[in-house]
Amino acid sequence: MTYNFLLDLALILLCTKVLGLLTRNFKMPQVVGALLAGVILGPAVLNVLSDKDFITKISEIGVIVLMFTAGMETDIKELKKTGKASFIIALCGVLVPLGGGFLLAYLFNGPDMSEGATASLFLQNMFIGVILTATSVSITVETLKEMGKLNTRAGNAILGAAIIDDILGIIALTIITSMADPTVQIGIVLLKVVAFFVFAGVAGFVFFLFFRKLQNHYHKDMRRFVILAFVFCLVISYCAEEFFGVADITGAFIAGLIISNTERAPYIASRFETLSYTLISPVFFASIGLKMTMPEMTPHIIIFSILLMIIAVLTKIIGCGLGAKICKFGTRESIQVGVGMISRGEVALIVATKGAALGLMSNMFMGPVILTVVVTTVIAPILLKIAFASRKNGKGGGEDQKIEETELVKNYNIAMRGEDTNEEEEIPAGARS
Amino acid sequence: MTYNFLLDLALILLCTKVLGLLTRNFKMPQVVGALLAGVILGPAVLNVLSDKDFITKISEIGVIVLMFTAGMETDIKELKKTGKASFIIALCGVLVPLGGGFLLAYLFNGPDMSEGATASLFLQNMFIGVILTATSVSITVETLKEMGKLNTRAGNAILGAAIIDDILGIIALTIITSMADPTVQIGIVLLKVVAFFVFAGVAGFVFFLFFRKLQNHYHKDMRRFVILAFVFCLVISYCAEEFFGVADITGAFIAGLIISNTERAPYIASRFETLSYTLISPVFFASIGLKMTMPEMTPHIIIFSILLMIIAVLTKIIGCGLGAKICKFGTRESIQVGVGMISRGEVALIVATKGAALGLMSNMFMGPVILTVVVTTVIAPILLKIAFASRKNGKGGGEDQKIEETELVKNYNIAMRGEDTNEEEEIPAGARS
């Protein structure tokens, strides 16, 4: 019996927190710092983590919890309020990066780079595209709020499109992960995917009714709801893999979506936040770092990394901008929408991890993906400020079109206020001194 | 890659919660139900858990967190208020069960029963005694409160003695686990144990000063304190094993004691409660269940189990009762004190798990230990009611000596109110509907 896992965990918690706080001081999201901590502790730099098995086991459950949380944060009730424009923006914003990522991988990827990947080259290249579809708008929204630009047509389009982007991204992920097994025909795969969504819908509806009955019964003792939600998430994730050949993280996300419709959602989400920040998130970032090894950063991979970042930024601007244009947004507004969608977050990393585990992605690409997540997240607020600010210099005519605070913005603010409280919780009153 | 760990975890969470709620409905602590769930899911009954490696890895970190929490709940500042009587009661209440457990094991244990144990028979037998020293008074205190007997001399003596019992128990555990390595001399072992306590004291003091400085600086963003406390716990636990040959759970307990002195303790403890009930506690109980196998329940072991329960109950009554008698308590009061100390809780299980991992205890004894924990916990309130109620039937003269509510009781109530709130948390105000 060794005790290295104690030291490993201590190092992981300390480094992700310290670097996370540092990056936050520089007005960057903590995910960037946590990722850096993972890379620094991993084989690429210090290589100080010794109990890799422990980290892997915890992060297995970790990705499930993180996708479950992501699902809970996607407010599906908002879908109705987003409208057709958001849908077209999201669709173009998924298809163009998917194509761009695929093309880039097609040019660079070869059998010599497929170390650890077992799927066909076509699927591998497609998977790089799928990773690029993910969007994380929380940093964008924070920036827009700061600039007082959230209540603009562009701001609202971004909020709406991000919700739909999540759903479309998860569908793309589900289809491609289901095709990882080369023995299964594509027709069967699609049938199974549809069957899974039907199953999840029915199971979710039954669970929702049961949950609502229970929540009308018990108004104290909230722990049972947290446990019940977690059990539901685990069962759906398990069924996805076992009976439908669908990725478990898809199941976890769908379970989160269903829970987000219940009255207990804010409480449950806050408890999973605690589980996440005390153990699961830091270990997940460490496990990402473990997958990035230095010797693999050949000139070929470095060039690929740089191009991947550029493609990641450009395809979102072009894709979402195109979508906005189609919906009769002005050129300036279209660019604003596009720029608002470029940042990628944890979801891209979770998807990449899953792909690597399924043989859909070579471990060599983990480095480029990490770099892309970091760069798009860091660059998003800067580009956003440029896109919104240029008009003020008197180059164009008039101000950005201000609109009334919409339901979408209101609900986003309510949801985020809960999270902020969590992040910066005050000392509870009446605590023993 | 298999996904059985998802189903395993779902089953564990569901069963421990459902059975825990069931036992609570019967006015028994949830630990009894959770333990039963572990045994039922394990090889002794259903044997449905397939990813044992996953459960083991999570429960490795689990015992650390549980002992850390136990340390945080032990209010060391109360020690000063407990007085000499509590100390003598606790001391006798540790020594008599230690001797009783040793004697019983001495009569039953032989080389044929040492499957999995590597330490000398003497140490193995002594370890059974150490397991019996643990006391969990929360169920006792709840019962006394219900009867309105907490503010009696006996009630106060129980509260005080339980705190000292925890400390003495951890010292006994520390010494015996340090001796598990047969190549080390006893003199060196004791020296190392003393050196560890000195180290922990100094490190704890330095950490405490640093922590206080930080907490005066930051009054929002509480997460960093939770992470910092956890890192401290992990580092002390690691150092205990690595440099002093002392059990990691001792380190975790001491770290908890130190944190309990900080202003942020209630907040930190509540966050660890969440980590505990959403993942760690249920998995820990499942891991206990995994260690209990049916074929090992031979007639010999069954007789041993029954005797162990009887010894567990009698030695606490006799030991603590004797201590009370020495301190000039009346016979009736002495019996009340003794009965108040018989219930064992999670700590006895954690100690047993640790002993099994170190080769200090054969896996064959896990069944008897589980049964003893369950029986002592279930029987404690019943015996307590008998011990306090008989006088009412007019057999003796006068009522139980009522006293003013002491600081000890006040503080216990404050600490427990926090826990109750946690357990039966209300829906947060202003939650989205």
mmCIF file with all atom_site columns, C-alpha atoms in Angstrom, chain A residues 19-109:
data_model
loop_
_atom_site.group_PDB
_atom_site.id
_atom_site.type_symbol
_atom_site.label_atom_id
_atom_site.label_alt_id
_atom_site.label_comp_id
_atom_site.label_asym_id
_atom_site.label_entity_id
_atom_site.label_seq_id
_atom_site.pdbx_PDB_ins_code
_atom_site.Cartn_x
_atom_site.Cartn_y
_atom_site.Cartn_z
_atom_site.occupancy
_atom_site.B_iso_or_equiv
_atom_site.pdbx_formal_charge
_atom_site.auth_seq_id
_atom_site.auth_comp_id
_atom_site.auth_asym_id
_atom_site.auth_atom_id
_atom_site.pdbx_PDB_model_num
ATOM 1  C CA . LEU A 1 19  ? -3.037  29.020 -10.583 1.00 0.00 ? 19  LEU A CA 1
ATOM 2  C CA . GLY A 1 20  ? -6.792  29.364 -10.944 1.00 0.00 ? 20  GLY A CA 1
ATOM 3  C CA . LEU A 1 21  ? -6.790  32.361 -8.596  1.00 0.00 ? 21  LEU A CA 1
ATOM 4  C CA . LEU A 1 22  ? -3.799  33.826 -10.407 1.00 0.00 ? 22  LEU A CA 1
ATOM 5  C CA . THR A 1 23  ? -5.473  33.647 -13.806 1.00 0.00 ? 23  THR A CA 1
ATOM 6  C CA . ARG A 1 24  ? -8.621  35.106 -12.305 1.00 0.00 ? 24  ARG A CA 1
ATOM 7  C CA . ASN A 1 25  ? -6.567  38.025 -11.072 1.00 0.00 ? 25  ASN A CA 1
ATOM 8  C CA . PHE A 1 26  ? -5.640  38.594 -14.707 1.00 0.00 ? 26  PHE A CA 1
ATOM 9  C CA . LYS A 1 27  ? -9.363  38.566 -15.558 1.00 0.00 ? 27  LYS A CA 1
ATOM 10 C CA . MET A 1 28  ? -9.127  35.157 -17.142 1.00 0.00 ? 28  MET A CA 1
ATOM 11 C CA . PRO A 1 29  ? -11.376 32.231 -16.236 1.00 0.00 ? 29  PRO A CA 1
ATOM 12 C CA . GLN A 1 30  ? -10.041 29.829 -13.624 1.00 0.00 ? 30  GLN A CA 1
ATOM 13 C CA . VAL A 1 31  ? -10.202 26.973 -16.132 1.00 0.00 ? 31  VAL A CA 1
ATOM 14 C CA . VAL A 1 32  ? -7.060  28.350 -17.798 1.00 0.00 ? 32  VAL A CA 1
ATOM 15 C CA . GLY A 1 33  ? -5.118  28.249 -14.531 1.00 0.00 ? 33  GLY A CA 1
ATOM 16 C CA . ALA A 1 34  ? -6.418  24.816 -13.625 1.00 0.00 ? 34  ALA A CA 1
ATOM 17 C CA . LEU A 1 35  ? -5.407  23.502 -17.049 1.00 0.00 ? 35  LEU A CA 1
ATOM 18 C CA . LEU A 1 36  ? -1.940  24.986 -16.700 1.00 0.00 ? 36  LEU A CA 1
ATOM 19 C CA . ALA A 1 37  ? -1.648  23.343 -13.274 1.00 0.00 ? 37  ALA A CA 1
ATOM 20 C CA . GLY A 1 38  ? -2.549  20.001 -14.823 1.00 0.00 ? 38  GLY A CA 1
ATOM 21 C CA . VAL A 1 39  ? 0.030   20.384 -17.569 1.00 0.00 ? 39  VAL A CA 1
ATOM 22 C CA . ILE A 1 40  ? 2.738   21.549 -15.142 1.00 0.00 ? 40  ILE A CA 1
ATOM 23 C CA . LEU A 1 41  ? 2.174   18.624 -12.757 1.00 0.00 ? 41  LEU A CA 1
ATOM 24 C CA . GLY A 1 42  ? 1.987   16.136 -15.621 1.00 0.00 ? 42  GLY A CA 1
ATOM 25 C CA . PRO A 1 43  ? 4.740   14.466 -17.640 1.00 0.00 ? 43  PRO A CA 1
ATOM 26 C CA . ALA A 1 44  ? 5.098   17.496 -19.922 1.00 0.00 ? 44  ALA A CA 1
ATOM 27 C CA . VAL A 1 45  ? 6.834   19.534 -17.185 1.00 0.00 ? 45  VAL A CA 1
ATOM 28 C CA . LEU A 1 46  ? 7.367   18.298 -13.613 1.00 0.00 ? 46  LEU A CA 1
ATOM 29 C CA . ASN A 1 47  ? 5.973   14.760 -13.809 1.00 0.00 ? 47  ASN A CA 1
ATOM 30 C CA . VAL A 1 48  ? 5.440   14.627 -10.041 1.00 0.00 ? 48  VAL A CA 1
ATOM 31 C CA . LEU A 1 49  ? 2.186   12.666 -9.922  1.00 0.00 ? 49  LEU A CA 1
ATOM 32 C CA . SER A 1 50  ? 2.869   9.041  -9.138  1.00 0.00 ? 50  SER A CA 1
ATOM 33 C CA . ASP A 1 51  ? -0.478  7.348  -8.518  1.00 0.00 ? 51  ASP A CA 1
ATOM 34 C CA . LYS A 1 52  ? -1.888  7.690  -12.025 1.00 0.00 ? 52  LYS A CA 1
ATOM 35 C CA . ASP A 1 53  ? -4.355  4.889  -11.496 1.00 0.00 ? 53  ASP A CA 1
ATOM 36 C CA . PHE A 1 54  ? -5.993  6.803  -8.652  1.00 0.00 ? 54  PHE A CA 1
ATOM 37 C CA . ILE A 1 55  ? -6.283  9.968  -10.740 1.00 0.00 ? 55  ILE A CA 1
ATOM 38 C CA . THR A 1 56  ? -7.736  8.025  -13.661 1.00 0.00 ? 56  THR A CA 1
ATOM 39 C CA . LYS A 1 57  ? -10.382 6.332  -11.508 1.00 0.00 ? 57  LYS A CA 1
ATOM 40 C CA . ILE A 1 58  ? -11.518 9.588  -9.920  1.00 0.00 ? 58  ILE A CA 1
ATOM 41 C CA . SER A 1 59  ? -11.591 11.382 -13.264 1.00 0.00 ? 59  SER A CA 1
ATOM 42 C CA . GLU A 1 60  ? -13.722 8.583  -14.743 1.00 0.00 ? 60  GLU A CA 1
ATOM 43 C CA . ILE A 1 61  ? -16.499 9.574  -12.389 1.00 0.00 ? 61  ILE A CA 1
ATOM 44 C CA . GLY A 1 62  ? -15.362 13.172 -12.769 1.00 0.00 ? 62  GLY A CA 1
ATOM 45 C CA . VAL A 1 63  ? -16.301 13.566 -16.435 1.00 0.00 ? 63  VAL A CA 1
ATOM 46 C CA . ILE A 1 64  ? -19.752 12.182 -15.661 1.00 0.00 ? 64  ILE A CA 1
ATOM 47 C CA . VAL A 1 65  ? -20.276 14.714 -12.868 1.00 0.00 ? 65  VAL A CA 1
ATOM 48 C CA . LEU A 1 66  ? -18.931 17.584 -14.985 1.00 0.00 ? 66  LEU A CA 1
ATOM 49 C CA . MET A 1 67  ? -21.203 16.784 -17.933 1.00 0.00 ? 67  MET A CA 1
ATOM 50 C CA . PHE A 1 68  ? -24.125 16.319 -15.548 1.00 0.00 ? 68  PHE A CA 1
ATOM 51 C CA . THR A 1 69  ? -23.426 19.799 -14.153 1.00 0.00 ? 69  THR A CA 1
ATOM 52 C CA . ALA A 1 70  ? -23.121 21.201 -17.675 1.00 0.00 ? 70  ALA A CA 1
ATOM 53 C CA . GLY A 1 71  ? -26.525 19.711 -18.456 1.00 0.00 ? 71  GLY A CA 1
ATOM 54 C CA . MET A 1 72  ? -28.054 21.219 -15.327 1.00 0.00 ? 72  MET A CA 1
ATOM 55 C CA . GLU A 1 73  ? -26.721 24.624 -16.344 1.00 0.00 ? 73  GLU A CA 1
ATOM 56 C CA . THR A 1 74  ? -28.291 24.390 -19.806 1.00 0.00 ? 74  THR A CA 1
ATOM 57 C CA . ASP A 1 75  ? -31.747 25.734 -19.235 1.00 0.00 ? 75  ASP A CA 1
ATOM 58 C CA . ILE A 1 76  ? -33.854 23.890 -21.763 1.00 0.00 ? 76  ILE A CA 1
ATOM 59 C CA . LYS A 1 77  ? -36.941 25.959 -20.920 1.00 0.00 ? 77  LYS A CA 1
ATOM 60 C CA . GLU A 1 78  ? -35.088 28.882 -22.488 1.00 0.00 ? 78  GLU A CA 1
ATOM 61 C CA . LEU A 1 79  ? -35.000 27.073 -25.818 1.00 0.00 ? 79  LEU A CA 1
ATOM 62 C CA . LYS A 1 80  ? -38.486 28.277 -26.670 1.00 0.00 ? 80  LYS A CA 1
ATOM 63 C CA . LYS A 1 81  ? -37.474 31.868 -26.106 1.00 0.00 ? 81  LYS A CA 1
ATOM 64 C CA . THR A 1 82  ? -34.380 31.733 -28.286 1.00 0.00 ? 82  THR A CA 1
ATOM 65 C CA . GLY A 1 83  ? -36.150 31.855 -31.628 1.00 0.00 ? 83  GLY A CA 1
ATOM 66 C CA . LYS A 1 84  ? -35.188 30.936 -35.152 1.00 0.00 ? 84  LYS A CA 1
ATOM 67 C CA . ALA A 1 85  ? -32.198 33.296 -35.416 1.00 0.00 ? 85  ALA A CA 1
ATOM 68 C CA . SER A 1 86  ? -30.391 31.618 -32.542 1.00 0.00 ? 86  SER A CA 1
ATOM 69 C CA . PHE A 1 87  ? -31.016 28.243 -34.108 1.00 0.00 ? 87  PHE A CA 1
ATOM 70 C CA . ILE A 1 88  ? -29.550 29.228 -37.480 1.00 0.00 ? 88  ILE A CA 1
ATOM 71 C CA . ILE A 1 89  ? -26.555 30.898 -35.807 1.00 0.00 ? 89  ILE A CA 1
ATOM 72 C CA . ALA A 1 90  ? -25.913 27.806 -33.690 1.00 0.00 ? 90  ALA A CA 1
ATOM 73 C CA . LEU A 1 91  ? -26.319 25.439 -36.634 1.00 0.00 ? 91  LEU A CA 1
ATOM 74 C CA . CYS A 1 92  ? -23.836 27.340 -38.812 1.00 0.00 ? 92  CYS A CA 1
ATOM 75 C CA . GLY A 1 93  ? -21.600 27.716 -35.752 1.00 0.00 ? 93  GLY A CA 1
ATOM 76 C CA . VAL A 1 94  ? -21.505 23.947 -35.401 1.00 0.00 ? 94  VAL A CA 1
ATOM 77 C CA . LEU A 1 95  ? -21.239 22.957 -39.072 1.00 0.00 ? 95  LEU A CA 1
ATOM 78 C CA . VAL A 1 96  ? -18.446 25.350 -40.108 1.00 0.00 ? 96  VAL A CA 1
ATOM 79 C CA . PRO A 1 97  ? -16.051 24.412 -37.247 1.00 0.00 ? 97  PRO A CA 1
ATOM 80 C CA . LEU A 1 98  ? -16.923 20.753 -37.818 1.00 0.00 ? 98  LEU A CA 1
ATOM 81 C CA . GLY A 1 99  ? -15.906 21.099 -41.462 1.00 0.00 ? 99  GLY A CA 1
ATOM 82 C CA . GLY A 1 100 ? -12.878 23.268 -40.663 1.00 0.00 ? 100 GLY A CA 1
ATOM 83 C CA . GLY A 1 101 ? -11.583 20.890 -38.015 1.00 0.00 ? 101 GLY A CA 1
ATOM 84 C CA . PHE A 1 102 ? -12.120 17.933 -40.307 1.00 0.00 ? 102 PHE A CA 1
ATOM 85 C CA . LEU A 1 103 ? -10.272 19.567 -43.201 1.00 0.00 ? 103 LEU A CA 1
ATOM 86 C CA . LEU A 1 104 ? -7.303  20.573 -41.056 1.00 0.00 ? 104 LEU A CA 1
ATOM 87 C CA . ALA A 1 105 ? -7.032  17.086 -39.569 1.00 0.00 ? 105 ALA A CA 1
ATOM 88 C CA . TYR A 1 106 ? -7.431  15.578 -43.051 1.00 0.00 ? 106 TYR A CA 1
ATOM 89 C CA . LEU A 1 107 ? -4.364  17.537 -44.200 1.00 0.00 ? 107 LEU A CA 1
ATOM 90 C CA . PHE A 1 108 ? -2.222  16.717 -41.170 1.00 0.00 ? 108 PHE A CA 1
ATOM 91 C CA . ASN A 1 109 ? -3.312  13.393 -39.748 1.00 0.00 ? 109 ASN A CA 1
#
